[in-house]
Coordinates of C-alpha atoms in Angstrom, one line a residue:
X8 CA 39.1 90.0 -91.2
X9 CA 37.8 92.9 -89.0
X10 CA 38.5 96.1 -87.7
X11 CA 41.0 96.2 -84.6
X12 CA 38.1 97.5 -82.3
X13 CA 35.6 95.4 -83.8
X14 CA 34.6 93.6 -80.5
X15 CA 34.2 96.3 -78.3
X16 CA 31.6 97.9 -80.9
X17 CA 30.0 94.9 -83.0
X18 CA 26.4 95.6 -81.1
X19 CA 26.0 99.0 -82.1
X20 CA 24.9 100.9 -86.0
X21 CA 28.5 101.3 -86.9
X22 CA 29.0 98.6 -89.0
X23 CA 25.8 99.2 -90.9
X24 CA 26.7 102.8 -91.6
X25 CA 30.3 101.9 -92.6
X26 CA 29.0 99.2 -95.1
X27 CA 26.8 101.4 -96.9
X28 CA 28.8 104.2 -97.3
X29 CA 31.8 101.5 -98.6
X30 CA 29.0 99.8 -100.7
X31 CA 28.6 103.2 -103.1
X32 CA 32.2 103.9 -102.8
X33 CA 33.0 100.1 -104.7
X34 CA 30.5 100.6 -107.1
X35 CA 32.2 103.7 -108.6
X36 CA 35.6 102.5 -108.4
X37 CA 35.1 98.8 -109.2
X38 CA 37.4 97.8 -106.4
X39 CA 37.1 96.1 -102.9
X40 CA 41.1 96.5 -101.8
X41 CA 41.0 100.1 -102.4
X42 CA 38.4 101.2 -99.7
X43 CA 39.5 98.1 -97.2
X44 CA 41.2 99.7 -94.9
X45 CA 39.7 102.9 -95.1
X46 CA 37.1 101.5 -94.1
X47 CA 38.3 99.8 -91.1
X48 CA 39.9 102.9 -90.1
X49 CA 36.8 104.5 -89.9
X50 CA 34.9 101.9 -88.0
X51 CA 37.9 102.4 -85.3
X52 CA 37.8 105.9 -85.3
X53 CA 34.2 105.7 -84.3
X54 CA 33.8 103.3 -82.6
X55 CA 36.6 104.8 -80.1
X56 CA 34.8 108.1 -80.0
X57 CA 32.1 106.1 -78.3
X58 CA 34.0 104.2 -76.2
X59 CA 36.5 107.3 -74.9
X60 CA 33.0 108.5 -73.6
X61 CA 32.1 105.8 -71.3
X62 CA 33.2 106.4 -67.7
X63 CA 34.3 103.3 -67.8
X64 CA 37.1 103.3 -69.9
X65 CA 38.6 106.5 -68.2
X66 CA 41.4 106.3 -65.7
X67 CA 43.4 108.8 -63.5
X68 CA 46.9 109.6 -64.0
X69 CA 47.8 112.1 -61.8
X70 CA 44.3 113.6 -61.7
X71 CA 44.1 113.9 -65.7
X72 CA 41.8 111.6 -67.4
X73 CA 43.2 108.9 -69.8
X74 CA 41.4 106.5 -72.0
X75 CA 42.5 102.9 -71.1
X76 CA 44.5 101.3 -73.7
X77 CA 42.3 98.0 -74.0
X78 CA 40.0 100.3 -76.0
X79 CA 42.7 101.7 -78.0
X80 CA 42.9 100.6 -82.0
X81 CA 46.5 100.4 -83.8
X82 CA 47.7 102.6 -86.8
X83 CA 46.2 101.8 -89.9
X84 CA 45.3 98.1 -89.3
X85 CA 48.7 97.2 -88.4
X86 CA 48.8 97.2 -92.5
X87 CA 46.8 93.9 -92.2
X88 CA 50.5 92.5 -92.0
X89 CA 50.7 92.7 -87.5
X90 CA 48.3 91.9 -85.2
X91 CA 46.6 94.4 -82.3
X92 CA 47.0 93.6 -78.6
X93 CA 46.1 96.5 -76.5
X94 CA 47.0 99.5 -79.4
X95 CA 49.8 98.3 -80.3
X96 CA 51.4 96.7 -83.4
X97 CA 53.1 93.0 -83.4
X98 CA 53.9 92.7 -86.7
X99 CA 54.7 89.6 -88.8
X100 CA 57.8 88.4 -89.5
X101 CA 59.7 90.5 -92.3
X102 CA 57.3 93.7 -91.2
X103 CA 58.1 96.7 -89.0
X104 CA 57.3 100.0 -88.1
X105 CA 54.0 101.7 -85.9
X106 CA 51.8 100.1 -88.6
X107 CA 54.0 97.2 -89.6
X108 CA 53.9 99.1 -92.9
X109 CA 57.6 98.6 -93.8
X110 CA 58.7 95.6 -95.2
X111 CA 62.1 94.6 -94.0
X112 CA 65.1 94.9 -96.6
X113 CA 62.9 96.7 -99.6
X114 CA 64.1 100.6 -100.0
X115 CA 61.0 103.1 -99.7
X116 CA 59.3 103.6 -103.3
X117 CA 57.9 107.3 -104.1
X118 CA 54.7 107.9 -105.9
X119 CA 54.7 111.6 -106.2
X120 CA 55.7 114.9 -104.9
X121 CA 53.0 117.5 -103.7
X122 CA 52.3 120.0 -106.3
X123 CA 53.3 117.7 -108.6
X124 CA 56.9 118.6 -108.0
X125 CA 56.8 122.3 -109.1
X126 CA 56.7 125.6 -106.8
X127 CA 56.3 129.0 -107.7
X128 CA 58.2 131.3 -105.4
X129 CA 55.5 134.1 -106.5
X130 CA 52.9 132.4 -104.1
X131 CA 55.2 130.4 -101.2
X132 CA 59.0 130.7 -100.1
X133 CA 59.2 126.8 -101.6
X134 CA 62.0 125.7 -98.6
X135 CA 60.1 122.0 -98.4
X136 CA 59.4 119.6 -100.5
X137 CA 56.4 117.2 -99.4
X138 CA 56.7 113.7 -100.6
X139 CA 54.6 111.0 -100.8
X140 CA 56.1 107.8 -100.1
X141 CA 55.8 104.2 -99.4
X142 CA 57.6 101.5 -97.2
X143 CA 59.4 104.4 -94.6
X144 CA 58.7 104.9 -90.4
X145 CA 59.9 107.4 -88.0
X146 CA 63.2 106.7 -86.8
X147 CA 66.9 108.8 -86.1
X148 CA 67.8 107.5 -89.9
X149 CA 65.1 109.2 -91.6
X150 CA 66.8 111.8 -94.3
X151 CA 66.6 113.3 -97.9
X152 CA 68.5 113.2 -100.1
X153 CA 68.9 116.2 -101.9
X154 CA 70.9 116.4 -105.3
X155 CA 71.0 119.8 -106.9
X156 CA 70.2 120.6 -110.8
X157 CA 70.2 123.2 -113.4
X158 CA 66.9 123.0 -115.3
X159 CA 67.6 126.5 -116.9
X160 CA 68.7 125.5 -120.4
X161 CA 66.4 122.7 -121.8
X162 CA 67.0 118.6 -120.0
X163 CA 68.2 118.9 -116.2
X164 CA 71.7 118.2 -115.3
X165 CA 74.0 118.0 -112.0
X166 CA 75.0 121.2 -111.0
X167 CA 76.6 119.6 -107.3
X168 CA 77.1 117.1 -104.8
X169 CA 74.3 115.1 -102.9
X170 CA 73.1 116.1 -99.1
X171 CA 71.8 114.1 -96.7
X172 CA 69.2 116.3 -94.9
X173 CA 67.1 115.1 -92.1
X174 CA 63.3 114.3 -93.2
X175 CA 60.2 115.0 -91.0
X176 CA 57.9 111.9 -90.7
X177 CA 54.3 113.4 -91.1
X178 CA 52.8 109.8 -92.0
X179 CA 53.2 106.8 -92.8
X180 CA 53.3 108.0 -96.4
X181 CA 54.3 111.1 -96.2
X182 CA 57.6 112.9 -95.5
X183 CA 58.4 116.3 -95.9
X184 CA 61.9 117.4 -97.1
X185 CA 63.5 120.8 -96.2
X186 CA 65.0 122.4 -99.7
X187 CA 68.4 124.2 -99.6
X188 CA 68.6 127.9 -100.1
X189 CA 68.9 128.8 -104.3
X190 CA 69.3 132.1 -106.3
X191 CA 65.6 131.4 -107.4
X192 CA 64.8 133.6 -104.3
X193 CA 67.5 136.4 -105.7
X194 CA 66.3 135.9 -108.7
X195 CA 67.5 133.2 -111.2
X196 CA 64.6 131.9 -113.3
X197 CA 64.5 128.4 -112.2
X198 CA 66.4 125.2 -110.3
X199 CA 66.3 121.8 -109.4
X200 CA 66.6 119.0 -107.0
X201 CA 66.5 115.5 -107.1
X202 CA 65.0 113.8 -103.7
X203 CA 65.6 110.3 -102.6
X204 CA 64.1 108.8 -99.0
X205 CA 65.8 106.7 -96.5
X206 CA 64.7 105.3 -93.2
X207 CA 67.5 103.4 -92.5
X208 CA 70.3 105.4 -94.2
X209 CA 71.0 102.1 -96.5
X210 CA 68.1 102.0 -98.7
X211 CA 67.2 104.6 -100.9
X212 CA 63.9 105.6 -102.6
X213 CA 64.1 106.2 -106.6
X214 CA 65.1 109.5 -107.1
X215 CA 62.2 112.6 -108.1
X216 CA 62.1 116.0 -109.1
X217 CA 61.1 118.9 -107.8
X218 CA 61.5 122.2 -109.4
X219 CA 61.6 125.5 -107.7
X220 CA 60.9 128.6 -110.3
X221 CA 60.0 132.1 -110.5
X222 CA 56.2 131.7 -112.2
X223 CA 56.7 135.2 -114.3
X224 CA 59.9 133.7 -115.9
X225 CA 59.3 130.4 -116.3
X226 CA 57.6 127.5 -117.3
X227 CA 58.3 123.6 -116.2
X228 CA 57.1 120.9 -117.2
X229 CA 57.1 117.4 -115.0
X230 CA 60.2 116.1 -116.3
X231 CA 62.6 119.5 -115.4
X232 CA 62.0 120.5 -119.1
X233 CA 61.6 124.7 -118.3
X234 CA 61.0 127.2 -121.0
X235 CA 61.2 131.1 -120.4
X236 CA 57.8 133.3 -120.6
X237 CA 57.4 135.6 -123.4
X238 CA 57.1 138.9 -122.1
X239 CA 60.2 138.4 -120.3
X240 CA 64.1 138.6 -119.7
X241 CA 66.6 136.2 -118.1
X242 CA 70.0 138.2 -118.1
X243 CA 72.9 137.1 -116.3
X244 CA 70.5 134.1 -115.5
X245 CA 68.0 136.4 -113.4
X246 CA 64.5 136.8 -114.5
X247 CA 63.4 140.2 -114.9
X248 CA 60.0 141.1 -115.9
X249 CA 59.2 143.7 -119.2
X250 CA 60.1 147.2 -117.8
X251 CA 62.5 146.6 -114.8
X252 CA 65.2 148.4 -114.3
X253 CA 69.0 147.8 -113.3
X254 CA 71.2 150.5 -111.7
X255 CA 72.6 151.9 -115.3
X256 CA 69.0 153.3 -116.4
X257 CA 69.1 150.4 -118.8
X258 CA 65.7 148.4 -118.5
X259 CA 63.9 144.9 -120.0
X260 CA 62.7 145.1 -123.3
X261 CA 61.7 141.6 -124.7
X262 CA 61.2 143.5 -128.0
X263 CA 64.7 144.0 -128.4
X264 CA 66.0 141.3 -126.3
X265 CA 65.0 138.8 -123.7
X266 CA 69.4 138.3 -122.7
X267 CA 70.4 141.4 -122.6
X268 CA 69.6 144.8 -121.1
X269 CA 68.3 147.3 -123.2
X270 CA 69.5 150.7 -123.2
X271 CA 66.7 153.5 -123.4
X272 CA 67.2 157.4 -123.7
X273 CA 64.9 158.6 -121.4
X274 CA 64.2 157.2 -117.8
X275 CA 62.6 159.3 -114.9
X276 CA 65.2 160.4 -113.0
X277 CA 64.0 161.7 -109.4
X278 CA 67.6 162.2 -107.6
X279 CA 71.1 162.1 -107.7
X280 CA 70.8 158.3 -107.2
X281 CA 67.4 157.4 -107.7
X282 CA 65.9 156.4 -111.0
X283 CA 62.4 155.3 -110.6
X284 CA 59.9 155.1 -107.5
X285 CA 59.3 150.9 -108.2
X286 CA 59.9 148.7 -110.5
X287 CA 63.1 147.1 -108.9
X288 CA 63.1 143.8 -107.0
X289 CA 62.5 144.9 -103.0
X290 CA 65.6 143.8 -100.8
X291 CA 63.3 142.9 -97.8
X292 CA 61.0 140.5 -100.0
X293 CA 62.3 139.6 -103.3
X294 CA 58.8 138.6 -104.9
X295 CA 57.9 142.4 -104.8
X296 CA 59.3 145.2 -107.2
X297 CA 57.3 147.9 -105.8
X298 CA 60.9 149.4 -104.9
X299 CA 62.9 152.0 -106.1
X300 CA 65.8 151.2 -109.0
X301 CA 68.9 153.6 -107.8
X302 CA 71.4 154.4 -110.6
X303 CA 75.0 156.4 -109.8
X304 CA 75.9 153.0 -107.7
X305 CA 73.4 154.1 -104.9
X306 CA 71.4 151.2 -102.8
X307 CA 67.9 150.8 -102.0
X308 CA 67.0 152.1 -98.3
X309 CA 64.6 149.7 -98.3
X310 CA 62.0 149.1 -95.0
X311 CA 62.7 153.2 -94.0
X312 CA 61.8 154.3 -97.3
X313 CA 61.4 151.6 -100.4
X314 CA 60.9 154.0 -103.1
X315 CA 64.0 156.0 -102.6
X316 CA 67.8 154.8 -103.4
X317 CA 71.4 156.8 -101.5
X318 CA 74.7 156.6 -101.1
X319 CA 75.7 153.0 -100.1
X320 CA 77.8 154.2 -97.5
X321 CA 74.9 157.0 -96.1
X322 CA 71.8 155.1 -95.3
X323 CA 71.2 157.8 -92.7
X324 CA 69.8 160.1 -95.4
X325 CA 67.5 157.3 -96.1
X326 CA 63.4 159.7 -95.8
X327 CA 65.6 162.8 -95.7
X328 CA 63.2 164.4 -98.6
X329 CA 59.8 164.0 -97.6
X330 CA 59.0 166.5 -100.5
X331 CA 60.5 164.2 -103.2
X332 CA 59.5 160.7 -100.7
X333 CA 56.6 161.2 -99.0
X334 CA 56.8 159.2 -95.4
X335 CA 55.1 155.7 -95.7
X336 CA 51.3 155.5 -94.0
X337 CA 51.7 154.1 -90.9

């Protein structure tokens, strides 16, 4: 068994280089199957870096230079379950795919989800789930299935119907999944979603989690188990961190309770309709509370002037009182 360019490079170093690195690699992990094919790939790889530098084997296509096919290796081996004419992939009988890495009538089987299934929407906007997964190829059929949970209150449970989403193919075992829209982004501590690949839209993958959360709230574990931070508040099944504010002056106190707002006798007041300078969630990015809390029913002005709240209906007085809002730096 050799690599698919093995031919058109067995008189050069290649091989010698390949072997001793592969020789080390064995002898840690005790295992010949395991570095096989990488190593394979790697003789290819090199030895068609050589060969795309001959003159040689370049050809003109409309004055742009192309490397002839003949010295062209396939995906991955073919899977050692094809054979390579020319680049391309015939694969055996009860195989498909680029790679012949599919094996016909067996649904796709998922090892893991990157990240180990868990995003914190304090460090990334968590819209895409990338998945690691076995026995799919590119094709018009290749979706997600995307089943939404509640992982709020201990075990995770249906909270919805199932969608069928279309997957992107980044690999041969590896497809990423876009993630619906939740209130974790407005603010609800945590949710879930069960994902389940298809590449023909018959056969589906076992189903795994993966847990969007807000990281100052709440804590997961692998199997949707999440617990609420100390130091915290989830009212109305929003997270709120120790100190924030909502629009009636009352605030988060953990101390007195972590479910309901706690009311408090003094609270800077700055305006008719402005509490505090920060400490309320931002409208323009919800991961930041560097804007102001409004009381009276006022609203945020956001982007003109973050730390300053007005009347709803009168966002044109929005940096009206530099004295009391100093202008942002530019």
């Amino acid at each position: 068994m050799s690599a698919s360019l093995y031919s058109k490079c067995q008189q050069s170093n290649i091989l010698t280089d390949i072997i001793n690195g592969c020789v080390e690699d064995i002898k840690y992990s005790d295992s010949v199957d395991a570095f096989k094919l990488s190593a394979m790939n790697a003789y290819d790889s090199i030895c068609y870096n050589e060969l795309a530098q001959d003159p040689k084997n370049i050809h003109y296509v409309n004055g742009v230079p192309v490397v002839s096919s003949s010295v062209s290796g396939c995906p991955n081996q073919c899977s050692l379950t094809g054979n390579c004419v020319s680049g391309v992939c015939h694969c055996h009988h009860g195989y498909t795919s680029g790679d012949c890495s599919v094996q016909i009538g067996v649904a796709p089987k998922i090892y893991r989800l990157r990240g180990d299934g868990f995003c914190d929407i304090r460090t990334r906007p968590c819209r895409q789930a990338n998945v690691i997964v076995d026995n799919i190829m590119e094709s018009d059929t290749l979706s997600c299935r995307i089943t939404p949970m509640n992982v709020s209150n201990g075990e995770p449970v249906e909270s919805g119907p199932a969608v069928n989403i279309k997957g992107e193919f980044l690999s041969f075992l590896e497809v990423q999944c876009p993630i619906p829209e939740s209130n974790v982004m407005k603010g609800q501590s945590a949710k879930g979603f069960k994902i389940s690949i298809t590449s023909d839209g018959h056969l589906y993958s076992q189903e795994a989690l993966f847990i969007v959360a807000d990281g100052y709230c709440t804590k997961c574990s692998a199997d949707g188990v999440c617990t609420d931070n100390p130091n915290t508040c989830v009212i109305d099944g929003m997270c709120y961190r120790n100190g924030d504010q909502n629009n009636e002056g009352q605030v988060c106190d953990p101390a007195v309770s972590t479910v309901n707002w706690t009311s408090i006798k003094t609270v800077q007041e700055i305006d008719q309709y402005t509490a505090t300078y920060t400490g309320c969630r931002c409208p323009d990015n919800t991961n930041s509370f560097n804007c102001a809390c409004c009381k009276n029913g006022g609203c945020q002005c956001g982007e003109i002037q973050p730390n300053q709240c007005t009347h709803c209906n009168c966002k044109k007085l929005c940096g009206s009182k530099p004295c009391l809002f100093p202008p942002l730096a530019p």
